[in-house]
Amino acid sequence: MGVSKVVEPATKVGRKLLNLKLKRCGAVIVAAGTASRMGGLDKIMETVGGEPMIVKTVKAFEACDAVSEVVIVTREDLILPITNLTRHMNKVKAVVCGGSSRQESVNRGLGALSKEMQMAAIHDGARPLISMEVIDRTVRAAHTHNAAAPAIPVKDTIKTVTGGIVKDTPDRSLLRAVQTPQVFDFDLLRGALQKAKADGAAITDDCSAVERLGMSVRIVAGDEKNIKITTPLDLKI
């Protein structure tokens, strides 16, 4: 007869995770893009649910106890308007000017966080429907695994294509659409971004920088509502 392994009930495990004392986490909200695919609309200032998109985005982090402070990275011309919109938000530490690339903008945001921050959550300013539950879940996973990101299963069949010809059809069950916030040990992310810059590596998200170091990223359940607004149609949806 085999020996049965005693598994702690999920509810008890869940309570332990919720009671876990978290390291201090600072959020960098990146909103420095030119919105080139928005047909002339400045998406970060467009109204979503009755308030500017950037305000709605920041409010989720304000409401999440797992986040200690927030830095917003934006274009130079939006620093004053966004500062005025967020001046009454307790966690917003600074609104700073972004760089010529997303990677540089993230680095500037990290540099504006307090020295006490031990973890960093990087979020797209154009994801205004992020929930505090997804933020909390991702921060807690990163606390244990040093790197974590929310993701949802891919619904469509994906093809790899070269020169207009299908070369492969990946197993959809293995694919995930990764969202933000992506949360990391602060020093790990800073080092990964510096290494990517030194190598001249093109990275599509912050997880990519960490993955280049051979580090694993923990995936947690994302939210289908957590869409990134990229086109006018996204805004209508």
PDB file of C-alpha atoms in Angstrom:
ATOM      1  CA  MET A   1       0.000   0.000   0.000  1.00  0.00           C
ATOM      2  CA  GLY A   2       1.355   3.427  -0.932  1.00  0.00           C
ATOM      3  CA  VAL A   3       1.854   6.187   1.549  1.00  0.00           C
ATOM      4  CA  SER A   4      -0.620   9.022   1.121  1.00  0.00           C
ATOM      5  CA  LYS A   5       0.796  12.524   1.193  1.00  0.00           C
ATOM      6  CA  VAL A   6      -1.156  14.887   3.407  1.00  0.00           C
ATOM      7  CA  VAL A   7      -2.050  17.996   1.431  1.00  0.00           C
ATOM      8  CA  GLU A   8      -2.941  21.118   3.355  1.00  0.00           C
ATOM      9  CA  PRO A   9      -6.407  22.393   2.416  1.00  0.00           C
ATOM     10  CA  ALA A  10      -6.304  25.126  -0.207  1.00  0.00           C
ATOM     11  CA  THR A  11      -8.244  27.486   2.008  1.00  0.00           C
ATOM     12  CA  LYS A  12      -5.638  27.201   4.748  1.00  0.00           C
ATOM     13  CA  VAL A  13      -2.801  27.673   2.282  1.00  0.00           C
ATOM     14  CA  GLY A  14      -4.602  30.707   0.914  1.00  0.00           C
ATOM     15  CA  ARG A  15      -4.904  32.199   4.387  1.00  0.00           C
ATOM     16  CA  LYS A  16      -1.160  31.730   4.942  1.00  0.00           C
ATOM     17  CA  LEU A  17      -0.358  33.558   1.703  1.00  0.00           C
ATOM     18  CA  LEU A  18      -2.718  36.393   2.558  1.00  0.00           C
ATOM     19  CA  ASN A  19      -1.085  36.732   5.983  1.00  0.00           C
ATOM     20  CA  LEU A  20       2.417  36.701   4.520  1.00  0.00           C
ATOM     21  CA  LYS A  21       4.274  39.883   5.440  1.00  0.00           C
ATOM     22  CA  LEU A  22       5.264  41.435   2.144  1.00  0.00           C
ATOM     23  CA  LYS A  23       8.387  43.349   1.237  1.00  0.00           C
ATOM     24  CA  ARG A  24       7.810  46.962   0.293  1.00  0.00           C
ATOM     25  CA  CYS A  25       6.738  47.207  -3.340  1.00  0.00           C
ATOM     26  CA  GLY A  26       6.791  50.314  -5.482  1.00  0.00           C
ATOM     27  CA  ALA A  27       4.792  50.557  -8.710  1.00  0.00           C
ATOM     28  CA  VAL A  28       6.085  52.192 -11.873  1.00  0.00           C
ATOM     29  CA  ILE A  29       3.241  53.097 -14.222  1.00  0.00           C
ATOM     30  CA  VAL A  30       4.577  53.674 -17.722  1.00  0.00           C
ATOM     31  CA  ALA A  31       2.592  56.200 -19.748  1.00  0.00           C
ATOM     32  CA  ALA A  32       5.256  57.820 -21.918  1.00  0.00           C
ATOM     33  CA  GLY A  33       4.264  56.523 -25.354  1.00  0.00           C
ATOM     34  CA  THR A  34       3.240  58.610 -28.338  1.00  0.00           C
ATOM     35  CA  ALA A  35      -0.045  56.708 -28.930  1.00  0.00           C
ATOM     36  CA  SER A  36       0.799  56.506 -32.635  1.00  0.00           C
ATOM     37  CA  ARG A  37      -2.003  54.013 -33.322  1.00  0.00           C
ATOM     38  CA  MET A  38      -4.739  56.082 -31.656  1.00  0.00           C
ATOM     39  CA  GLY A  39      -5.561  58.283 -34.649  1.00  0.00           C
ATOM     40  CA  GLY A  40      -4.563  61.522 -32.950  1.00  0.00           C
ATOM     41  CA  LEU A  41      -6.120  60.761 -29.555  1.00  0.00           C
ATOM     42  CA  ASP A  42      -3.934  61.151 -26.455  1.00  0.00           C
ATOM     43  CA  LYS A  43      -5.145  57.894 -24.970  1.00  0.00           C
ATOM     44  CA  ILE A  44      -3.667  58.280 -21.495  1.00  0.00           C
ATOM     45  CA  MET A  45      -5.866  61.358 -20.946  1.00  0.00           C
ATOM     46  CA  GLU A  46      -8.975  59.947 -22.649  1.00  0.00           C
ATOM     47  CA  THR A  47     -12.005  59.325 -20.448  1.00  0.00           C
ATOM     48  CA  VAL A  48     -12.642  55.761 -19.253  1.00  0.00           C
ATOM     49  CA  GLY A  49     -15.532  55.178 -16.888  1.00  0.00           C
ATOM     50  CA  GLY A  50     -15.976  58.901 -16.292  1.00  0.00           C
ATOM     51  CA  GLU A  51     -12.348  59.786 -15.488  1.00  0.00           C
ATOM     52  CA  PRO A  52      -9.024  60.134 -17.312  1.00  0.00           C
ATOM     53  CA  MET A  53      -7.444  56.785 -18.137  1.00  0.00           C
ATOM     54  CA  ILE A  54      -4.291  57.481 -16.120  1.00  0.00           C
ATOM     55  CA  VAL A  55      -6.373  58.315 -13.027  1.00  0.00           C
ATOM     56  CA  LYS A  56      -8.390  55.125 -13.311  1.00  0.00           C
ATOM     57  CA  THR A  57      -5.173  53.116 -13.696  1.00  0.00           C
ATOM     58  CA  VAL A  58      -3.472  54.651 -10.677  1.00  0.00           C
ATOM     59  CA  LYS A  59      -6.530  54.238  -8.446  1.00  0.00           C
ATOM     60  CA  ALA A  60      -6.222  50.432  -8.554  1.00  0.00           C
ATOM     61  CA  PHE A  61      -2.697  50.684  -7.133  1.00  0.00           C
ATOM     62  CA  GLU A  62      -3.825  53.246  -4.569  1.00  0.00           C
ATOM     63  CA  ALA A  63      -6.412  50.742  -3.338  1.00  0.00           C
ATOM     64  CA  CYS A  64      -4.013  47.775  -3.154  1.00  0.00           C
ATOM     65  CA  ASP A  65      -2.328  47.282   0.215  1.00  0.00           C
ATOM     66  CA  ALA A  66       0.476  45.255  -1.400  1.00  0.00           C
ATOM     67  CA  VAL A  67       1.802  48.439  -3.069  1.00  0.00           C
ATOM     68  CA  SER A  68       3.521  51.109  -0.963  1.00  0.00           C
ATOM     69  CA  GLU A  69       4.076  53.889  -3.487  1.00  0.00           C
ATOM     70  CA  VAL A  70       3.614  54.830  -7.137  1.00  0.00           C
ATOM     71  CA  VAL A  71       5.757  56.616  -9.702  1.00  0.00           C
ATOM     72  CA  ILE A  72       4.204  57.660 -13.025  1.00  0.00           C
ATOM     73  CA  VAL A  73       6.456  57.942 -16.074  1.00  0.00           C
ATOM     74  CA  THR A  74       5.063  60.080 -18.876  1.00  0.00           C
ATOM     75  CA  ARG A  75       5.868  62.530 -21.665  1.00  0.00           C
ATOM     76  CA  GLU A  76       7.277  65.915 -20.723  1.00  0.00           C
ATOM     77  CA  ASP A  77       4.142  67.747 -21.881  1.00  0.00           C
ATOM     78  CA  LEU A  78       1.951  65.608 -19.625  1.00  0.00           C
ATOM     79  CA  ILE A  79       3.948  65.907 -16.400  1.00  0.00           C
ATOM     80  CA  LEU A  80       2.040  68.959 -15.129  1.00  0.00           C
ATOM     81  CA  PRO A  81      -1.470  67.769 -16.157  1.00  0.00           C
ATOM     82  CA  ILE A  82      -0.934  64.325 -14.608  1.00  0.00           C
ATOM     83  CA  THR A  83       0.631  65.849 -11.496  1.00  0.00           C
ATOM     84  CA  ASN A  84      -2.493  67.982 -11.064  1.00  0.00           C
ATOM     85  CA  LEU A  85      -4.794  64.987 -11.616  1.00  0.00           C
ATOM     86  CA  THR A  86      -3.004  62.829  -9.033  1.00  0.00           C
ATOM     87  CA  ARG A  87      -1.973  65.431  -6.443  1.00  0.00           C
ATOM     88  CA  HIS A  88      -4.507  64.141  -3.908  1.00  0.00           C
ATOM     89  CA  MET A  89      -3.440  60.496  -4.259  1.00  0.00           C
ATOM     90  CA  ASN A  90      -1.486  59.426  -1.193  1.00  0.00           C
ATOM     91  CA  LYS A  91       0.779  56.848  -2.841  1.00  0.00           C
ATOM     92  CA  VAL A  92       1.903  58.893  -5.855  1.00  0.00           C
ATOM     93  CA  LYS A  93       5.493  59.844  -5.040  1.00  0.00           C
ATOM     94  CA  ALA A  94       6.506  61.411  -8.350  1.00  0.00           C
ATOM     95  CA  VAL A  95       5.572  62.035 -11.967  1.00  0.00           C
ATOM     96  CA  VAL A  96       8.720  61.885 -14.091  1.00  0.00           C
ATOM     97  CA  CYS A  97       9.671  62.271 -17.736  1.00  0.00           C
ATOM     98  CA  GLY A  98      10.150  59.097 -19.752  1.00  0.00           C
ATOM     99  CA  GLY A  99      13.018  58.213 -22.057  1.00  0.00           C
ATOM    100  CA  SER A 100      13.376  57.439 -25.733  1.00  0.00           C
ATOM    101  CA  SER A 101      12.397  53.780 -25.178  1.00  0.00           C
ATOM    102  CA  ARG A 102      10.130  51.898 -22.816  1.00  0.00           C
ATOM    103  CA  GLN A 103      13.196  50.280 -21.269  1.00  0.00           C
ATOM    104  CA  GLU A 104      14.689  53.688 -20.464  1.00  0.00           C
ATOM    105  CA  SER A 105      11.350  54.931 -19.132  1.00  0.00           C
ATOM    106  CA  VAL A 106      11.122  51.964 -16.747  1.00  0.00           C
ATOM    107  CA  ASN A 107      14.674  52.658 -15.546  1.00  0.00           C
ATOM    108  CA  ARG A 108      13.800  56.277 -14.849  1.00  0.00           C
ATOM    109  CA  GLY A 109      10.738  55.196 -12.923  1.00  0.00           C
ATOM    110  CA  LEU A 110      12.756  52.751 -10.844  1.00  0.00           C
ATOM    111  CA  GLY A 111      15.223  55.523 -10.055  1.00  0.00           C
ATOM    112  CA  ALA A 112      12.421  57.717  -8.728  1.00  0.00           C
ATOM    113  CA  LEU A 113      11.140  55.116  -6.244  1.00  0.00           C
ATOM    114  CA  SER A 114      12.185  55.376  -2.608  1.00  0.00           C
ATOM    115  CA  LYS A 115      15.340  53.531  -1.595  1.00  0.00           C
ATOM    116  CA  GLU A 116      13.257  51.442   0.805  1.00  0.00           C
ATOM    117  CA  MET A 117      11.457  49.651  -2.029  1.00  0.00           C
ATOM    118  CA  GLN A 118      12.491  45.998  -2.265  1.00  0.00           C
ATOM    119  CA  MET A 119      10.173  45.017  -5.117  1.00  0.00           C
ATOM    120  CA  ALA A 120       8.963  46.769  -8.246  1.00  0.00           C
ATOM    121  CA  ALA A 121       5.676  46.372 -10.128  1.00  0.00           C
ATOM    122  CA  ILE A 122       5.787  47.642 -13.719  1.00  0.00           C
ATOM    123  CA  HIS A 123       2.409  48.439 -15.273  1.00  0.00           C
ATOM    124  CA  ASP A 124       1.199  49.831 -18.586  1.00  0.00           C
ATOM    125  CA  GLY A 125      -0.628  53.106 -18.049  1.00  0.00           C
ATOM    126  CA  ALA A 126      -2.932  52.071 -20.897  1.00  0.00           C
ATOM    127  CA  ARG A 127      -4.365  49.153 -18.893  1.00  0.00           C
ATOM    128  CA  PRO A 128      -6.964  51.086 -16.865  1.00  0.00           C
ATOM    129  CA  LEU A 129      -9.139  48.067 -16.038  1.00  0.00           C
ATOM    130  CA  ILE A 130      -6.517  46.378 -13.867  1.00  0.00           C
ATOM    131  CA  SER A 131      -8.015  45.157 -10.596  1.00  0.00           C
ATOM    132  CA  MET A 132      -6.440  45.352  -7.170  1.00  0.00           C
ATOM    133  CA  GLU A 133      -6.953  41.583  -6.896  1.00  0.00           C
ATOM    134  CA  VAL A 134      -4.648  40.900  -9.871  1.00  0.00           C
ATOM    135  CA  ILE A 135      -2.091  43.364  -8.503  1.00  0.00           C
ATOM    136  CA  ASP A 136      -2.148  41.709  -5.077  1.00  0.00           C
ATOM    137  CA  ARG A 137      -1.929  38.193  -6.532  1.00  0.00           C
ATOM    138  CA  THR A 138       1.073  39.088  -8.692  1.00  0.00           C
ATOM    139  CA  VAL A 139       2.957  40.899  -5.936  1.00  0.00           C
ATOM    140  CA  ARG A 140       2.528  37.933  -3.598  1.00  0.00           C
ATOM    141  CA  ALA A 141       3.787  35.507  -6.249  1.00  0.00           C
ATOM    142  CA  ALA A 142       6.850  37.686  -6.881  1.00  0.00           C
ATOM    143  CA  HIS A 143       7.498  37.827  -3.153  1.00  0.00           C
ATOM    144  CA  THR A 144       8.036  34.062  -3.240  1.00  0.00           C
ATOM    145  CA  HIS A 145       9.478  33.589  -6.744  1.00  0.00           C
ATOM    146  CA  ASN A 146      11.294  36.952  -7.339  1.00  0.00           C
ATOM    147  CA  ALA A 147       9.516  37.441 -10.677  1.00  0.00           C
ATOM    148  CA  ALA A 148       5.833  37.109 -11.568  1.00  0.00           C
ATOM    149  CA  ALA A 149       3.334  38.243 -14.195  1.00  0.00           C
ATOM    150  CA  PRO A 150      -0.403  37.830 -14.808  1.00  0.00           C
ATOM    151  CA  ALA A 151      -1.481  36.047 -17.978  1.00  0.00           C
ATOM    152  CA  ILE A 152      -4.554  34.582 -19.646  1.00  0.00           C
ATOM    153  CA  PRO A 153      -4.894  31.554 -21.957  1.00  0.00           C
ATOM    154  CA  VAL A 154      -4.715  32.267 -25.683  1.00  0.00           C
ATOM    155  CA  LYS A 155      -8.085  31.728 -27.400  1.00  0.00           C
ATOM    156  CA  ASP A 156      -7.060  31.959 -31.038  1.00  0.00           C
ATOM    157  CA  THR A 157      -4.964  29.460 -32.934  1.00  0.00           C
ATOM    158  CA  ILE A 158      -1.499  30.983 -33.365  1.00  0.00           C
ATOM    159  CA  LYS A 159       0.680  30.516 -36.453  1.00  0.00           C
ATOM    160  CA  THR A 160       4.359  31.293 -36.907  1.00  0.00           C
ATOM    161  CA  VAL A 161       4.733  32.824 -40.352  1.00  0.00           C
ATOM    162  CA  THR A 162       7.740  33.584 -42.562  1.00  0.00           C
ATOM    163  CA  GLY A 163       7.331  35.418 -45.837  1.00  0.00           C
ATOM    164  CA  GLY A 164       3.579  34.954 -45.736  1.00  0.00           C
ATOM    165  CA  ILE A 165       3.882  31.171 -45.344  1.00  0.00           C
ATOM    166  CA  VAL A 166       2.849  29.255 -42.219  1.00  0.00           C
ATOM    167  CA  LYS A 167       5.839  27.477 -40.715  1.00  0.00           C
ATOM    168  CA  ASP A 168       4.389  26.109 -37.511  1.00  0.00           C
ATOM    169  CA  THR A 169       1.280  25.958 -35.316  1.00  0.00           C
ATOM    170  CA  PRO A 170       2.276  26.063 -31.629  1.00  0.00           C
ATOM    171  CA  ASP A 171       0.260  24.063 -29.115  1.00  0.00           C
ATOM    172  CA  ARG A 172      -2.308  26.599 -27.927  1.00  0.00           C
ATOM    173  CA  SER A 173      -2.563  24.960 -24.502  1.00  0.00           C
ATOM    174  CA  LEU A 174       1.026  26.041 -23.816  1.00  0.00           C
ATOM    175  CA  LEU A 175       0.515  29.679 -24.826  1.00  0.00           C
ATOM    176  CA  ARG A 176      -0.414  32.585 -22.586  1.00  0.00           C
ATOM    177  CA  ALA A 177      -1.038  36.257 -23.289  1.00  0.00           C
ATOM    178  CA  VAL A 178       1.004  38.089 -20.676  1.00  0.00           C
ATOM    179  CA  GLN A 179      -0.338  41.243 -19.047  1.00  0.00           C
ATOM    180  CA  THR A 180       0.913  43.756 -16.497  1.00  0.00           C
ATOM    181  CA  PRO A 181       1.755  44.504 -13.737  1.00  0.00           C
ATOM    182  CA  GLN A 182       4.914  42.443 -13.959  1.00  0.00           C
ATOM    183  CA  VAL A 183       6.490  42.311 -10.518  1.00  0.00           C
ATOM    184  CA  PHE A 184      10.115  41.625  -9.583  1.00  0.00           C
ATOM    185  CA  ASP A 185      12.704  41.752  -6.868  1.00  0.00           C
ATOM    186  CA  PHE A 186      13.954  45.316  -7.291  1.00  0.00           C
ATOM    187  CA  ASP A 187      17.656  44.522  -7.664  1.00  0.00           C
ATOM    188  CA  LEU A 188      16.936  41.635 -10.039  1.00  0.00           C
ATOM    189  CA  LEU A 189      14.942  43.847 -12.408  1.00  0.00           C
ATOM    190  CA  ARG A 190      17.415  46.726 -12.268  1.00  0.00           C
ATOM    191  CA  GLY A 191      20.301  44.375 -13.044  1.00  0.00           C
ATOM    192  CA  ALA A 192      18.380  42.633 -15.846  1.00  0.00           C
ATOM    193  CA  LEU A 193      17.526  45.931 -17.547  1.00  0.00           C
ATOM    194  CA  GLN A 194      21.117  47.141 -17.287  1.00  0.00           C
ATOM    195  CA  LYS A 195      22.375  43.873 -18.788  1.00  0.00           C
ATOM    196  CA  ALA A 196      19.890  44.086 -21.674  1.00  0.00           C
ATOM    197  CA  LYS A 197      20.972  47.659 -22.378  1.00  0.00           C
ATOM    198  CA  ALA A 198      24.666  46.733 -22.307  1.00  0.00           C
ATOM    199  CA  ASP A 199      24.014  43.851 -24.710  1.00  0.00           C
ATOM    200  CA  GLY A 200      21.903  45.997 -27.023  1.00  0.00           C
ATOM    201  CA  ALA A 201      19.081  43.474 -26.625  1.00  0.00           C
ATOM    202  CA  ALA A 202      15.596  44.374 -27.834  1.00  0.00           C
ATOM    203  CA  ILE A 203      13.120  43.324 -25.146  1.00  0.00           C
ATOM    204  CA  THR A 204       9.350  43.425 -25.524  1.00  0.00           C
ATOM    205  CA  ASP A 205       8.534  43.443 -21.816  1.00  0.00           C
ATOM    206  CA  ASP A 206      10.283  43.429 -18.456  1.00  0.00           C
ATOM    207  CA  CYS A 207       9.916  39.671 -18.085  1.00  0.00           C
ATOM    208  CA  SER A 208      12.047  39.276 -21.213  1.00  0.00           C
ATOM    209  CA  ALA A 209      14.934  41.088 -19.535  1.00  0.00           C
ATOM    210  CA  VAL A 210      14.783  38.779 -16.521  1.00  0.00           C
ATOM    211  CA  GLU A 211      14.391  35.674 -18.688  1.00  0.00           C
ATOM    212  CA  ARG A 212      17.638  36.583 -20.492  1.00  0.00           C
ATOM    213  CA  LEU A 213      19.452  36.016 -17.203  1.00  0.00           C
ATOM    214  CA  GLY A 214      18.101  32.476 -17.035  1.00  0.00           C
ATOM    215  CA  MET A 215      15.610  33.356 -14.307  1.00  0.00           C
ATOM    216  CA  SER A 216      12.118  31.880 -14.191  1.00  0.00           C
ATOM    217  CA  VAL A 217       8.983  34.021 -14.152  1.00  0.00           C
ATOM    218  CA  ARG A 218       5.979  32.765 -12.213  1.00  0.00           C
ATOM    219  CA  ILE A 219       2.680  33.100 -14.101  1.00  0.00           C
ATOM    220  CA  VAL A 220      -0.491  33.867 -12.146  1.00  0.00           C
ATOM    221  CA  ALA A 221      -4.088  34.202 -13.302  1.00  0.00           C
ATOM    222  CA  GLY A 222      -4.693  37.438 -15.167  1.00  0.00           C
ATOM    223  CA  ASP A 223      -8.018  39.005 -16.113  1.00  0.00           C
ATOM    224  CA  GLU A 224      -9.643  39.207 -19.551  1.00  0.00           C
ATOM    225  CA  LYS A 225     -10.844  42.717 -18.686  1.00  0.00           C
ATOM    226  CA  ASN A 226      -7.245  43.853 -18.188  1.00  0.00           C
ATOM    227  CA  ILE A 227      -6.845  44.862 -21.833  1.00  0.00           C
ATOM    228  CA  LYS A 228      -4.232  47.260 -23.151  1.00  0.00           C
ATOM    229  CA  ILE A 229      -5.792  50.171 -25.000  1.00  0.00           C
ATOM    230  CA  THR A 230      -3.801  50.556 -28.211  1.00  0.00           C
ATOM    231  CA  THR A 231      -6.330  51.562 -30.890  1.00  0.00           C
ATOM    232  CA  PRO A 232      -9.530  53.652 -30.978  1.00  0.00           C
ATOM    233  CA  LEU A 233     -11.516  50.403 -31.107  1.00  0.00           C
ATOM    234  CA  ASP A 234      -9.962  49.277 -27.816  1.00  0.00           C
ATOM    235  CA  LEU A 235     -11.105  52.527 -26.260  1.00  0.00           C
ATOM    236  CA  LYS A 236     -14.694  51.987 -27.435  1.00  0.00           C
ATOM    237  CA  ILE A 237     -14.668  48.432 -26.048  1.00  0.00           C
TER     238      ILE A 237
END
